[in-house]
Amino acid sequence: MTSLRKLLLTGNPLRTLRSSLVSGPTHALLKYLQSRLPADEETGVSPATKEEVVAMAARMSLTSKELSLAGLGLSAVPSDVWESSEIKKVDLSRNLIEELPVELSSCVSLETLILSGNKMTEWPGAIIKQLSNILCLKLDNNILRQIPSDGFQAASKLQVLDLSGNANCLPEHPAFSSLPHLKELYLRRMQISDVPSDILILQDLRSLDLSQNSLRLIPEGFKNLTTLMELNLSDNNITTLPPELGLLEPSLQMLKLDGNPLRSIRRTILDRGTKAVLAYLKDKIVEQ
């Protein structure tokens, strides 16, 4: 069953399978079962063709409202899969797609679009503008060229945006203020040397990932992100942190700093975790 993604078997008195297989990932269980097939039966079972998998996914999307074509090596999406305008989630990740099919703009109910790990070079602003209900857009690990300065205006309702791994795709002054409802922003491995100032006015932001960049300074303005719960600054060039970061306690639950040449905070404090670091920084404000 090559299209099977999840098989739950717990609570059954299975005696022919190890418990680690039953509770482990589905693909490992399927691989094991396939290895137990008799040789003649194994050769008689042909894996589903790519076209069959696509057709099956299209049929399933009519009832599930989700279309998943991940990891099929597609360079283009067949036009006949867009049979329903009521699809809420489309996953086209891990393919070879260079541009979005125009048919996608007819999916007016779409809320989640996952395009991770493709060959996209242009910000798909024209199509996203047609998707008035889009809440989650993942474009990480593509090869995006610079996003137009007004590019984000096409997706003003976005709550989740992932651009990780697209080096130098941000314009000089990215207008994140055009995304006032953003709750999660992922900007890993993008060769960013300065924190874009517009990020500091996102009042609904809960999770921010700026890891694996070239940041040296963390602006005091982070204190304004009062809803922030997760902040990943790992693997940058940060040597000091502003004491004002301590004002994010108690809302900030996770602060990742490993992989930075921090000299202003003792290792013993860093090793004690987020709460200890924030308390230390907060105390520094009082001392000043």
PDB file of C-alpha atoms in Angstrom:
ATOM      1  CA  MET A   1       0.000   0.000   0.000  1.00  0.00           C
ATOM      2  CA  THR A   2       2.356   2.678  -1.299  1.00  0.00           C
ATOM      3  CA  SER A   3       0.052   5.617  -0.565  1.00  0.00           C
ATOM      4  CA  LEU A   4      -0.558   4.677   3.090  1.00  0.00           C
ATOM      5  CA  ARG A   5       0.805   7.393   5.370  1.00  0.00           C
ATOM      6  CA  LYS A   6      -0.461   6.356   8.807  1.00  0.00           C
ATOM      7  CA  LEU A   7      -1.483   2.979  10.262  1.00  0.00           C
ATOM      8  CA  LEU A   8      -2.527   2.830  13.917  1.00  0.00           C
ATOM      9  CA  LEU A   9      -2.505  -0.637  15.505  1.00  0.00           C
ATOM     10  CA  THR A  10      -2.083  -0.030  19.236  1.00  0.00           C
ATOM     11  CA  GLY A  11      -4.439  -1.900  21.548  1.00  0.00           C
ATOM     12  CA  ASN A  12      -4.414  -5.097  19.489  1.00  0.00           C
ATOM     13  CA  PRO A  13      -2.987  -8.441  20.747  1.00  0.00           C
ATOM     14  CA  LEU A  14      -0.454  -8.655  17.915  1.00  0.00           C
ATOM     15  CA  ARG A  15       2.012 -11.471  18.462  1.00  0.00           C
ATOM     16  CA  THR A  16       3.814 -11.512  15.115  1.00  0.00           C
ATOM     17  CA  LEU A  17       5.147  -7.949  15.285  1.00  0.00           C
ATOM     18  CA  ARG A  18       7.650  -6.376  17.650  1.00  0.00           C
ATOM     19  CA  SER A  19       6.144  -3.651  19.827  1.00  0.00           C
ATOM     20  CA  SER A  20       8.690  -1.169  18.425  1.00  0.00           C
ATOM     21  CA  LEU A  21       7.272  -1.771  14.944  1.00  0.00           C
ATOM     22  CA  VAL A  22       3.680  -1.370  16.106  1.00  0.00           C
ATOM     23  CA  SER A  23       4.341   1.917  17.897  1.00  0.00           C
ATOM     24  CA  GLY A  24       6.988   3.187  15.458  1.00  0.00           C
ATOM     25  CA  PRO A  25       6.683   5.074  12.152  1.00  0.00           C
ATOM     26  CA  THR A  26       4.310   3.603   9.576  1.00  0.00           C
ATOM     27  CA  HIS A  27       6.911   3.501   6.775  1.00  0.00           C
ATOM     28  CA  ALA A  28       9.139   1.219   8.901  1.00  0.00           C
ATOM     29  CA  LEU A  29       6.236  -1.171   9.532  1.00  0.00           C
ATOM     30  CA  LEU A  30       5.318  -1.281   5.834  1.00  0.00           C
ATOM     31  CA  LYS A  31       8.931  -1.958   4.897  1.00  0.00           C
ATOM     32  CA  TYR A  32       9.033  -4.855   7.349  1.00  0.00           C
ATOM     33  CA  LEU A  33       5.764  -6.329   6.055  1.00  0.00           C
ATOM     34  CA  GLN A  34       7.000  -6.002   2.474  1.00  0.00           C
ATOM     35  CA  SER A  35      10.133  -7.946   3.405  1.00  0.00           C
ATOM     36  CA  ARG A  36       7.911 -10.814   4.630  1.00  0.00           C
ATOM     37  CA  LEU A  37       6.081 -11.223   1.316  1.00  0.00           C
ATOM     38  CA  PRO A  38       6.764 -14.480  -0.587  1.00  0.00           C
ATOM     39  CA  ALA A  39       9.080 -13.882  -3.534  1.00  0.00           C
ATOM     40  CA  ASP A  40       6.461 -14.714  -6.178  1.00  0.00           C
ATOM     41  CA  GLU A  41       3.860 -12.463  -4.534  1.00  0.00           C
ATOM     42  CA  GLU A  42       6.333  -9.616  -4.200  1.00  0.00           C
ATOM     43  CA  THR A  43       7.118  -9.627  -7.890  1.00  0.00           C
ATOM     44  CA  GLY A  44       3.421  -9.772  -8.699  1.00  0.00           C
ATOM     45  CA  VAL A  45       2.682  -6.506  -6.856  1.00  0.00           C
ATOM     46  CA  SER A  46       3.589  -3.449  -8.886  1.00  0.00           C
ATOM     47  CA  PRO A  47       3.988  -0.163  -7.029  1.00  0.00           C
ATOM     48  CA  ALA A  48       1.435   2.496  -7.858  1.00  0.00           C
ATOM     49  CA  THR A  49       2.539   4.765 -10.685  1.00  0.00           C
ATOM     50  CA  LYS A  50       2.956   8.473 -10.062  1.00  0.00           C
ATOM     51  CA  GLU A  51      -0.199   9.126 -12.106  1.00  0.00           C
ATOM     52  CA  GLU A  52      -2.192   6.685  -9.951  1.00  0.00           C
ATOM     53  CA  VAL A  53      -0.984   8.327  -6.728  1.00  0.00           C
ATOM     54  CA  VAL A  54      -1.930  11.778  -8.062  1.00  0.00           C
ATOM     55  CA  ALA A  55      -5.366  10.556  -9.171  1.00  0.00           C
ATOM     56  CA  MET A  56      -5.985   8.919  -5.785  1.00  0.00           C
ATOM     57  CA  ALA A  57      -4.946  12.083  -3.930  1.00  0.00           C
ATOM     58  CA  ALA A  58      -7.325  14.126  -6.088  1.00  0.00           C
ATOM     59  CA  ARG A  59     -10.218  11.755  -5.281  1.00  0.00           C
ATOM     60  CA  MET A  60      -9.471  11.846  -1.566  1.00  0.00           C
ATOM     61  CA  SER A  61      -9.358  15.651  -1.582  1.00  0.00           C
ATOM     62  CA  LEU A  62     -13.048  15.790  -2.512  1.00  0.00           C
ATOM     63  CA  THR A  63     -14.003  14.537   0.945  1.00  0.00           C
ATOM     64  CA  SER A  64     -10.979  15.421   3.084  1.00  0.00           C
ATOM     65  CA  LYS A  65     -10.589  18.995   1.709  1.00  0.00           C
ATOM     66  CA  GLU A  66      -6.838  18.317   1.716  1.00  0.00           C
ATOM     67  CA  LEU A  67      -4.640  17.617  -1.319  1.00  0.00           C
ATOM     68  CA  SER A  68      -1.266  16.021  -0.610  1.00  0.00           C
ATOM     69  CA  LEU A  69       1.185  15.486  -3.481  1.00  0.00           C
ATOM     70  CA  ALA A  70       4.369  15.677  -1.418  1.00  0.00           C
ATOM     71  CA  GLY A  71       7.569  13.974  -2.514  1.00  0.00           C
ATOM     72  CA  LEU A  72       6.408  12.761  -5.925  1.00  0.00           C
ATOM     73  CA  GLY A  73       9.105  14.469  -7.994  1.00  0.00           C
ATOM     74  CA  LEU A  74       6.516  16.558  -9.836  1.00  0.00           C
ATOM     75  CA  SER A  75       7.778  19.399 -12.024  1.00  0.00           C
ATOM     76  CA  ALA A  76       4.179  20.442 -12.738  1.00  0.00           C
ATOM     77  CA  VAL A  77       0.830  19.676 -11.130  1.00  0.00           C
ATOM     78  CA  PRO A  78      -1.715  18.031 -13.450  1.00  0.00           C
ATOM     79  CA  SER A  79      -4.607  20.436 -14.040  1.00  0.00           C
ATOM     80  CA  ASP A  80      -7.254  17.757 -13.393  1.00  0.00           C
ATOM     81  CA  VAL A  81      -6.423  17.517  -9.660  1.00  0.00           C
ATOM     82  CA  TRP A  82      -8.126  20.845  -8.947  1.00  0.00           C
ATOM     83  CA  GLU A  83     -11.607  19.319  -8.941  1.00  0.00           C
ATOM     84  CA  SER A  84     -12.785  21.039  -5.769  1.00  0.00           C
ATOM     85  CA  SER A  85     -12.773  24.732  -4.934  1.00  0.00           C
ATOM     86  CA  GLU A  86     -13.375  23.773  -1.284  1.00  0.00           C
ATOM     87  CA  ILE A  87      -9.841  22.449  -0.625  1.00  0.00           C
ATOM     88  CA  LYS A  88      -8.451  23.956   2.580  1.00  0.00           C
ATOM     89  CA  LYS A  89      -4.910  22.514   2.544  1.00  0.00           C
ATOM     90  CA  VAL A  90      -2.492  21.809  -0.327  1.00  0.00           C
ATOM     91  CA  ASP A  91       0.870  20.111   0.270  1.00  0.00           C
ATOM     92  CA  LEU A  92       3.203  20.205  -2.755  1.00  0.00           C
ATOM     93  CA  SER A  93       6.423  19.934  -0.741  1.00  0.00           C
ATOM     94  CA  ARG A  94       9.551  18.056  -1.870  1.00  0.00           C
ATOM     95  CA  ASN A  95       8.881  18.251  -5.594  1.00  0.00           C
ATOM     96  CA  LEU A  96      10.541  20.049  -8.533  1.00  0.00           C
ATOM     97  CA  ILE A  97       7.903  22.739  -9.040  1.00  0.00           C
ATOM     98  CA  GLU A  98       9.189  26.044 -10.465  1.00  0.00           C
ATOM     99  CA  GLU A  99       5.920  27.969 -10.614  1.00  0.00           C
ATOM    100  CA  LEU A 100       2.417  27.548  -9.266  1.00  0.00           C
ATOM    101  CA  PRO A 101      -0.354  26.355 -11.575  1.00  0.00           C
ATOM    102  CA  VAL A 102      -2.908  29.061 -12.351  1.00  0.00           C
ATOM    103  CA  GLU A 103      -5.677  26.596 -11.388  1.00  0.00           C
ATOM    104  CA  LEU A 104      -4.596  27.012  -7.773  1.00  0.00           C
ATOM    105  CA  SER A 105      -6.120  30.496  -7.721  1.00  0.00           C
ATOM    106  CA  SER A 106      -9.566  28.874  -8.018  1.00  0.00           C
ATOM    107  CA  CYS A 107      -9.114  27.248  -4.563  1.00  0.00           C
ATOM    108  CA  VAL A 108     -10.771  30.182  -2.829  1.00  0.00           C
ATOM    109  CA  SER A 109     -11.210  28.279   0.457  1.00  0.00           C
ATOM    110  CA  LEU A 110      -7.490  27.469   0.736  1.00  0.00           C
ATOM    111  CA  GLU A 111      -5.999  28.174   4.186  1.00  0.00           C
ATOM    112  CA  THR A 112      -2.680  26.246   4.114  1.00  0.00           C
ATOM    113  CA  LEU A 113      -0.220  26.070   1.200  1.00  0.00           C
ATOM    114  CA  ILE A 114       2.983  24.062   1.671  1.00  0.00           C
ATOM    115  CA  LEU A 115       5.619  24.500  -1.049  1.00  0.00           C
ATOM    116  CA  SER A 116       8.722  23.542   0.953  1.00  0.00           C
ATOM    117  CA  GLY A 117      11.661  22.031  -0.934  1.00  0.00           C
ATOM    118  CA  ASN A 118      10.817  22.948  -4.533  1.00  0.00           C
ATOM    119  CA  LYS A 119      12.513  24.987  -7.278  1.00  0.00           C
ATOM    120  CA  MET A 120      10.446  28.160  -6.990  1.00  0.00           C
ATOM    121  CA  THR A 121      12.352  31.320  -7.977  1.00  0.00           C
ATOM    122  CA  GLU A 122       9.590  33.964  -7.926  1.00  0.00           C
ATOM    123  CA  TRP A 123       7.346  35.108  -5.086  1.00  0.00           C
ATOM    124  CA  PRO A 124       3.868  33.819  -6.152  1.00  0.00           C
ATOM    125  CA  GLY A 125       2.131  37.113  -5.353  1.00  0.00           C
ATOM    126  CA  ALA A 126      -0.409  37.083  -8.205  1.00  0.00           C
ATOM    127  CA  ILE A 127      -1.887  33.715  -7.212  1.00  0.00           C
ATOM    128  CA  ILE A 128      -1.687  34.335  -3.450  1.00  0.00           C
ATOM    129  CA  LYS A 129      -3.646  37.547  -3.973  1.00  0.00           C
ATOM    130  CA  GLN A 130      -6.548  35.415  -5.242  1.00  0.00           C
ATOM    131  CA  LEU A 131      -6.416  33.218  -2.118  1.00  0.00           C
ATOM    132  CA  SER A 132      -8.162  35.582   0.260  1.00  0.00           C
ATOM    133  CA  ASN A 133      -8.371  33.012   3.091  1.00  0.00           C
ATOM    134  CA  ILE A 134      -4.725  31.894   3.104  1.00  0.00           C
ATOM    135  CA  LEU A 135      -3.418  31.647   6.688  1.00  0.00           C
ATOM    136  CA  CYS A 136      -0.285  29.489   6.354  1.00  0.00           C
ATOM    137  CA  LEU A 137       2.360  29.740   3.612  1.00  0.00           C
ATOM    138  CA  LYS A 138       5.516  27.619   3.645  1.00  0.00           C
ATOM    139  CA  LEU A 139       8.106  28.421   0.968  1.00  0.00           C
ATOM    140  CA  ASP A 140      11.200  27.230   2.826  1.00  0.00           C
ATOM    141  CA  ASN A 141      14.101  25.656   0.936  1.00  0.00           C
ATOM    142  CA  ASN A 142      13.300  26.972  -2.508  1.00  0.00           C
ATOM    143  CA  ILE A 143      15.554  29.276  -4.554  1.00  0.00           C
ATOM    144  CA  LEU A 144      13.517  32.472  -4.320  1.00  0.00           C
ATOM    145  CA  ARG A 145      14.917  35.637  -5.813  1.00  0.00           C
ATOM    146  CA  GLN A 146      14.212  38.931  -4.055  1.00  0.00           C
ATOM    147  CA  ILE A 147      10.596  39.337  -2.973  1.00  0.00           C
ATOM    148  CA  PRO A 148       9.058  42.616  -4.242  1.00  0.00           C
ATOM    149  CA  SER A 149       8.896  45.333  -1.566  1.00  0.00           C
ATOM    150  CA  ASP A 150       5.075  45.200  -1.655  1.00  0.00           C
ATOM    151  CA  GLY A 151       4.957  41.399  -1.989  1.00  0.00           C
ATOM    152  CA  PHE A 152       3.535  40.688   1.466  1.00  0.00           C
ATOM    153  CA  GLN A 153       0.479  42.876   0.828  1.00  0.00           C
ATOM    154  CA  ALA A 154      -0.999  40.040  -1.222  1.00  0.00           C
ATOM    155  CA  ALA A 155      -1.304  37.872   1.897  1.00  0.00           C
ATOM    156  CA  SER A 156      -2.376  40.236   4.662  1.00  0.00           C
ATOM    157  CA  LYS A 157      -4.256  37.515   6.619  1.00  0.00           C
ATOM    158  CA  LEU A 158      -1.220  35.231   6.986  1.00  0.00           C
ATOM    159  CA  GLN A 159      -0.650  33.747  10.444  1.00  0.00           C
ATOM    160  CA  VAL A 160       2.281  31.447   9.547  1.00  0.00           C
ATOM    161  CA  LEU A 161       5.099  32.275   7.098  1.00  0.00           C
ATOM    162  CA  ASP A 162       8.216  30.180   6.474  1.00  0.00           C
ATOM    163  CA  LEU A 163      10.887  31.539   4.103  1.00  0.00           C
ATOM    164  CA  SER A 164      13.820  29.607   5.597  1.00  0.00           C
ATOM    165  CA  GLY A 165      16.700  28.626   3.343  1.00  0.00           C
ATOM    166  CA  ASN A 166      15.984  31.268   0.686  1.00  0.00           C
ATOM    167  CA  ALA A 167      19.201  33.272   1.014  1.00  0.00           C
ATOM    168  CA  ASN A 168      18.911  36.979   0.186  1.00  0.00           C
ATOM    169  CA  CYS A 169      15.239  36.806  -0.834  1.00  0.00           C
ATOM    170  CA  LEU A 170      14.164  39.611   1.510  1.00  0.00           C
ATOM    171  CA  PRO A 171      14.106  43.178   0.159  1.00  0.00           C
ATOM    172  CA  GLU A 172      16.188  45.810   1.958  1.00  0.00           C
ATOM    173  CA  HIS A 173      13.249  46.852   4.125  1.00  0.00           C
ATOM    174  CA  PRO A 174      10.831  43.883   4.193  1.00  0.00           C
ATOM    175  CA  ALA A 175       7.304  45.098   4.970  1.00  0.00           C
ATOM    176  CA  PHE A 176       6.329  42.572   7.631  1.00  0.00           C
ATOM    177  CA  SER A 177       3.953  45.272   8.890  1.00  0.00           C
ATOM    178  CA  SER A 178       1.728  44.207   5.955  1.00  0.00           C
ATOM    179  CA  LEU A 179       1.196  40.941   7.877  1.00  0.00           C
ATOM    180  CA  PRO A 180      -0.351  42.222  11.146  1.00  0.00           C
ATOM    181  CA  HIS A 181      -1.875  38.834  12.080  1.00  0.00           C
ATOM    182  CA  LEU A 182       1.381  36.880  11.853  1.00  0.00           C
ATOM    183  CA  LYS A 183       1.785  34.402  14.716  1.00  0.00           C
ATOM    184  CA  GLU A 184       4.742  32.321  13.453  1.00  0.00           C
ATOM    185  CA  LEU A 185       7.665  33.582  11.352  1.00  0.00           C
ATOM    186  CA  TYR A 186      10.543  31.324  10.269  1.00  0.00           C
ATOM    187  CA  LEU A 187      13.625  32.950   8.708  1.00  0.00           C
ATOM    188  CA  ARG A 188      16.376  30.338   9.183  1.00  0.00           C
ATOM    189  CA  ARG A 189      19.507  30.257   6.981  1.00  0.00           C
ATOM    190  CA  MET A 190      18.751  33.446   5.052  1.00  0.00           C
ATOM    191  CA  GLN A 191      22.048  35.329   5.465  1.00  0.00           C
ATOM    192  CA  ILE A 192      20.291  38.037   7.507  1.00  0.00           C
ATOM    193  CA  SER A 193      22.751  40.388   9.234  1.00  0.00           C
ATOM    194  CA  ASP A 194      20.214  42.758  10.862  1.00  0.00           C
ATOM    195  CA  VAL A 195      16.814  42.057  12.407  1.00  0.00           C
ATOM    196  CA  PRO A 196      14.204  43.612  10.059  1.00  0.00           C
ATOM    197  CA  SER A 197      12.661  46.487  12.014  1.00  0.00           C
ATOM    198  CA  ASP A 198       9.098  45.674  10.911  1.00  0.00           C
ATOM    199  CA  ILE A 199       9.220  42.408  12.870  1.00  0.00           C
ATOM    200  CA  LEU A 200       9.299  44.401  16.108  1.00  0.00           C
ATOM    201  CA  ILE A 201       5.766  45.759  15.582  1.00  0.00           C
ATOM    202  CA  LEU A 202       4.059  42.378  15.049  1.00  0.00           C
ATOM    203  CA  GLN A 203       1.766  42.373  18.073  1.00  0.00           C
ATOM    204  CA  ASP A 204       0.423  38.820  17.603  1.00  0.00           C
ATOM    205  CA  LEU A 205       3.780  37.101  17.044  1.00  0.00           C
ATOM    206  CA  ARG A 206       4.176  33.918  19.119  1.00  0.00           C
ATOM    207  CA  SER A 207       7.144  32.164  17.472  1.00  0.00           C
ATOM    208  CA  LEU A 208      10.155  33.724  15.720  1.00  0.00           C
ATOM    209  CA  ASP A 209      13.037  31.729  14.240  1.00  0.00           C
ATOM    210  CA  LEU A 210      16.117  33.719  13.178  1.00  0.00           C
ATOM    211  CA  SER A 211      18.615  30.894  13.640  1.00  0.00           C
ATOM    212  CA  GLN A 212      21.588  30.156  11.354  1.00  0.00           C
ATOM    213  CA  ASN A 213      21.997  33.732  10.151  1.00  0.00           C
ATOM    214  CA  SER A 214      24.682  36.405  10.626  1.00  0.00           C
ATOM    215  CA  LEU A 215      23.051  38.529  13.343  1.00  0.00           C
ATOM    216  CA  ARG A 216      25.385  40.468  15.623  1.00  0.00           C
ATOM    217  CA  LEU A 217      23.005  42.793  17.467  1.00  0.00           C
ATOM    218  CA  ILE A 218      19.597  42.146  19.013  1.00  0.00           C
ATOM    219  CA  PRO A 219      17.576  45.393  19.164  1.00  0.00           C
ATOM    220  CA  GLU A 220      15.942  46.633  22.391  1.00  0.00           C
ATOM    221  CA  GLY A 221      12.651  46.724  20.476  1.00  0.00           C
ATOM    222  CA  PHE A 222      12.175  43.002  21.125  1.00  0.00           C
ATOM    223  CA  LYS A 223      10.632  44.071  24.448  1.00  0.00           C
ATOM    224  CA  ASN A 224       7.541  45.168  22.453  1.00  0.00           C
ATOM    225  CA  LEU A 225       6.800  41.590  21.330  1.00  0.00           C
ATOM    226  CA  THR A 226       4.770  40.884  24.455  1.00  0.00           C
ATOM    227  CA  THR A 227       3.004  37.795  23.012  1.00  0.00           C
ATOM    228  CA  LEU A 228       6.254  36.086  21.955  1.00  0.00           C
ATOM    229  CA  MET A 229       6.558  32.551  23.357  1.00  0.00           C
ATOM    230  CA  GLU A 230       9.443  31.086  21.304  1.00  0.00           C
ATOM    231  CA  LEU A 231      12.543  32.924  20.072  1.00  0.00           C
ATOM    232  CA  ASN A 232      15.305  31.032  18.267  1.00  0.00           C
ATOM    233  CA  LEU A 233      18.545  33.020  17.877  1.00  0.00           C
ATOM    234  CA  SER A 234      20.902  30.039  17.752  1.00  0.00           C
ATOM    235  CA  ASP A 235      23.914  29.867  15.413  1.00  0.00           C
ATOM    236  CA  ASN A 236      24.441  33.584  14.821  1.00  0.00           C
ATOM    237  CA  ASN A 237      27.282  35.986  15.734  1.00  0.00           C
ATOM    238  CA  ILE A 238      25.617  37.542  18.798  1.00  0.00           C
ATOM    239  CA  THR A 239      28.031  38.618  21.553  1.00  0.00           C
ATOM    240  CA  THR A 240      25.643  40.549  23.842  1.00  0.00           C
ATOM    241  CA  LEU A 241      21.928  40.657  24.601  1.00  0.00           C
ATOM    242  CA  PRO A 242      19.972  43.806  25.540  1.00  0.00           C
ATOM    243  CA  PRO A 243      18.769  43.696  29.171  1.00  0.00           C
ATOM    244  CA  GLU A 244      15.321  44.720  27.884  1.00  0.00           C
ATOM    245  CA  LEU A 245      14.899  41.179  26.556  1.00  0.00           C
ATOM    246  CA  GLY A 246      14.285  40.228  30.194  1.00  0.00           C
ATOM    247  CA  LEU A 247      10.975  42.122  30.050  1.00  0.00           C
ATOM    248  CA  LEU A 248       9.558  39.298  27.905  1.00  0.00           C
ATOM    249  CA  GLU A 249       9.393  37.116  31.000  1.00  0.00           C
ATOM    250  CA  PRO A 250       6.985  35.374  31.744  1.00  0.00           C
ATOM    251  CA  SER A 251       5.450  35.193  28.205  1.00  0.00           C
ATOM    252  CA  LEU A 252       8.679  33.961  26.546  1.00  0.00           C
ATOM    253  CA  GLN A 253       8.891  30.223  27.242  1.00  0.00           C
ATOM    254  CA  MET A 254      11.780  29.240  24.974  1.00  0.00           C
ATOM    255  CA  LEU A 255      14.899  31.266  24.120  1.00  0.00           C
ATOM    256  CA  LYS A 256      17.542  29.429  22.061  1.00  0.00           C
ATOM    257  CA  LEU A 257      21.015  30.981  22.112  1.00  0.00           C
ATOM    258  CA  ASP A 258      23.420  28.081  21.489  1.00  0.00           C
ATOM    259  CA  GLY A 259      26.041  28.580  18.791  1.00  0.00           C
ATOM    260  CA  ASN A 260      26.639  32.273  19.573  1.00  0.00           C
ATOM    261  CA  PRO A 261      29.877  33.817  20.938  1.00  0.00           C
ATOM    262  CA  LEU A 262      28.022  35.320  23.930  1.00  0.00           C
ATOM    263  CA  ARG A 263      30.425  37.005  26.332  1.00  0.00           C
ATOM    264  CA  SER A 264      28.021  39.041  28.440  1.00  0.00           C
ATOM    265  CA  ILE A 265      26.313  36.077  30.143  1.00  0.00           C
ATOM    266  CA  ARG A 266      28.134  33.407  32.104  1.00  0.00           C
ATOM    267  CA  ARG A 267      27.894  29.842  30.855  1.00  0.00           C
ATOM    268  CA  THR A 268      26.431  28.697  34.180  1.00  0.00           C
ATOM    269  CA  ILE A 269      23.450  31.017  33.640  1.00  0.00           C
ATOM    270  CA  LEU A 270      22.992  29.981  30.003  1.00  0.00           C
ATOM    271  CA  ASP A 271      23.007  26.323  31.013  1.00  0.00           C
ATOM    272  CA  ARG A 272      20.107  26.914  33.407  1.00  0.00           C
ATOM    273  CA  GLY A 273      17.788  27.777  30.528  1.00  0.00           C
ATOM    274  CA  THR A 274      15.354  30.460  29.415  1.00  0.00           C
ATOM    275  CA  LYS A 275      13.932  31.533  32.778  1.00  0.00           C
ATOM    276  CA  ALA A 276      17.395  31.995  34.303  1.00  0.00           C
ATOM    277  CA  VAL A 277      18.639  34.030  31.331  1.00  0.00           C
ATOM    278  CA  LEU A 278      15.572  36.306  31.325  1.00  0.00           C
ATOM    279  CA  ALA A 279      15.799  36.824  35.098  1.00  0.00           C
ATOM    280  CA  TYR A 280      19.500  37.723  34.756  1.00  0.00           C
ATOM    281  CA  LEU A 281      18.759  40.252  31.977  1.00  0.00           C
ATOM    282  CA  LYS A 282      15.862  41.737  33.934  1.00  0.00           C
ATOM    283  CA  ASP A 283      18.132  42.268  36.936  1.00  0.00           C
ATOM    284  CA  LYS A 284      20.525  44.152  34.661  1.00  0.00           C
ATOM    285  CA  ILE A 285      17.810  46.740  33.956  1.00  0.00           C
ATOM    286  CA  VAL A 286      17.447  47.428  37.687  1.00  0.00           C
ATOM    287  CA  GLU A 287      21.223  47.815  38.023  1.00  0.00           C
ATOM    288  CA  GLN A 288      21.276  50.375  35.234  1.00  0.00           C
TER     289      GLN A 288
END
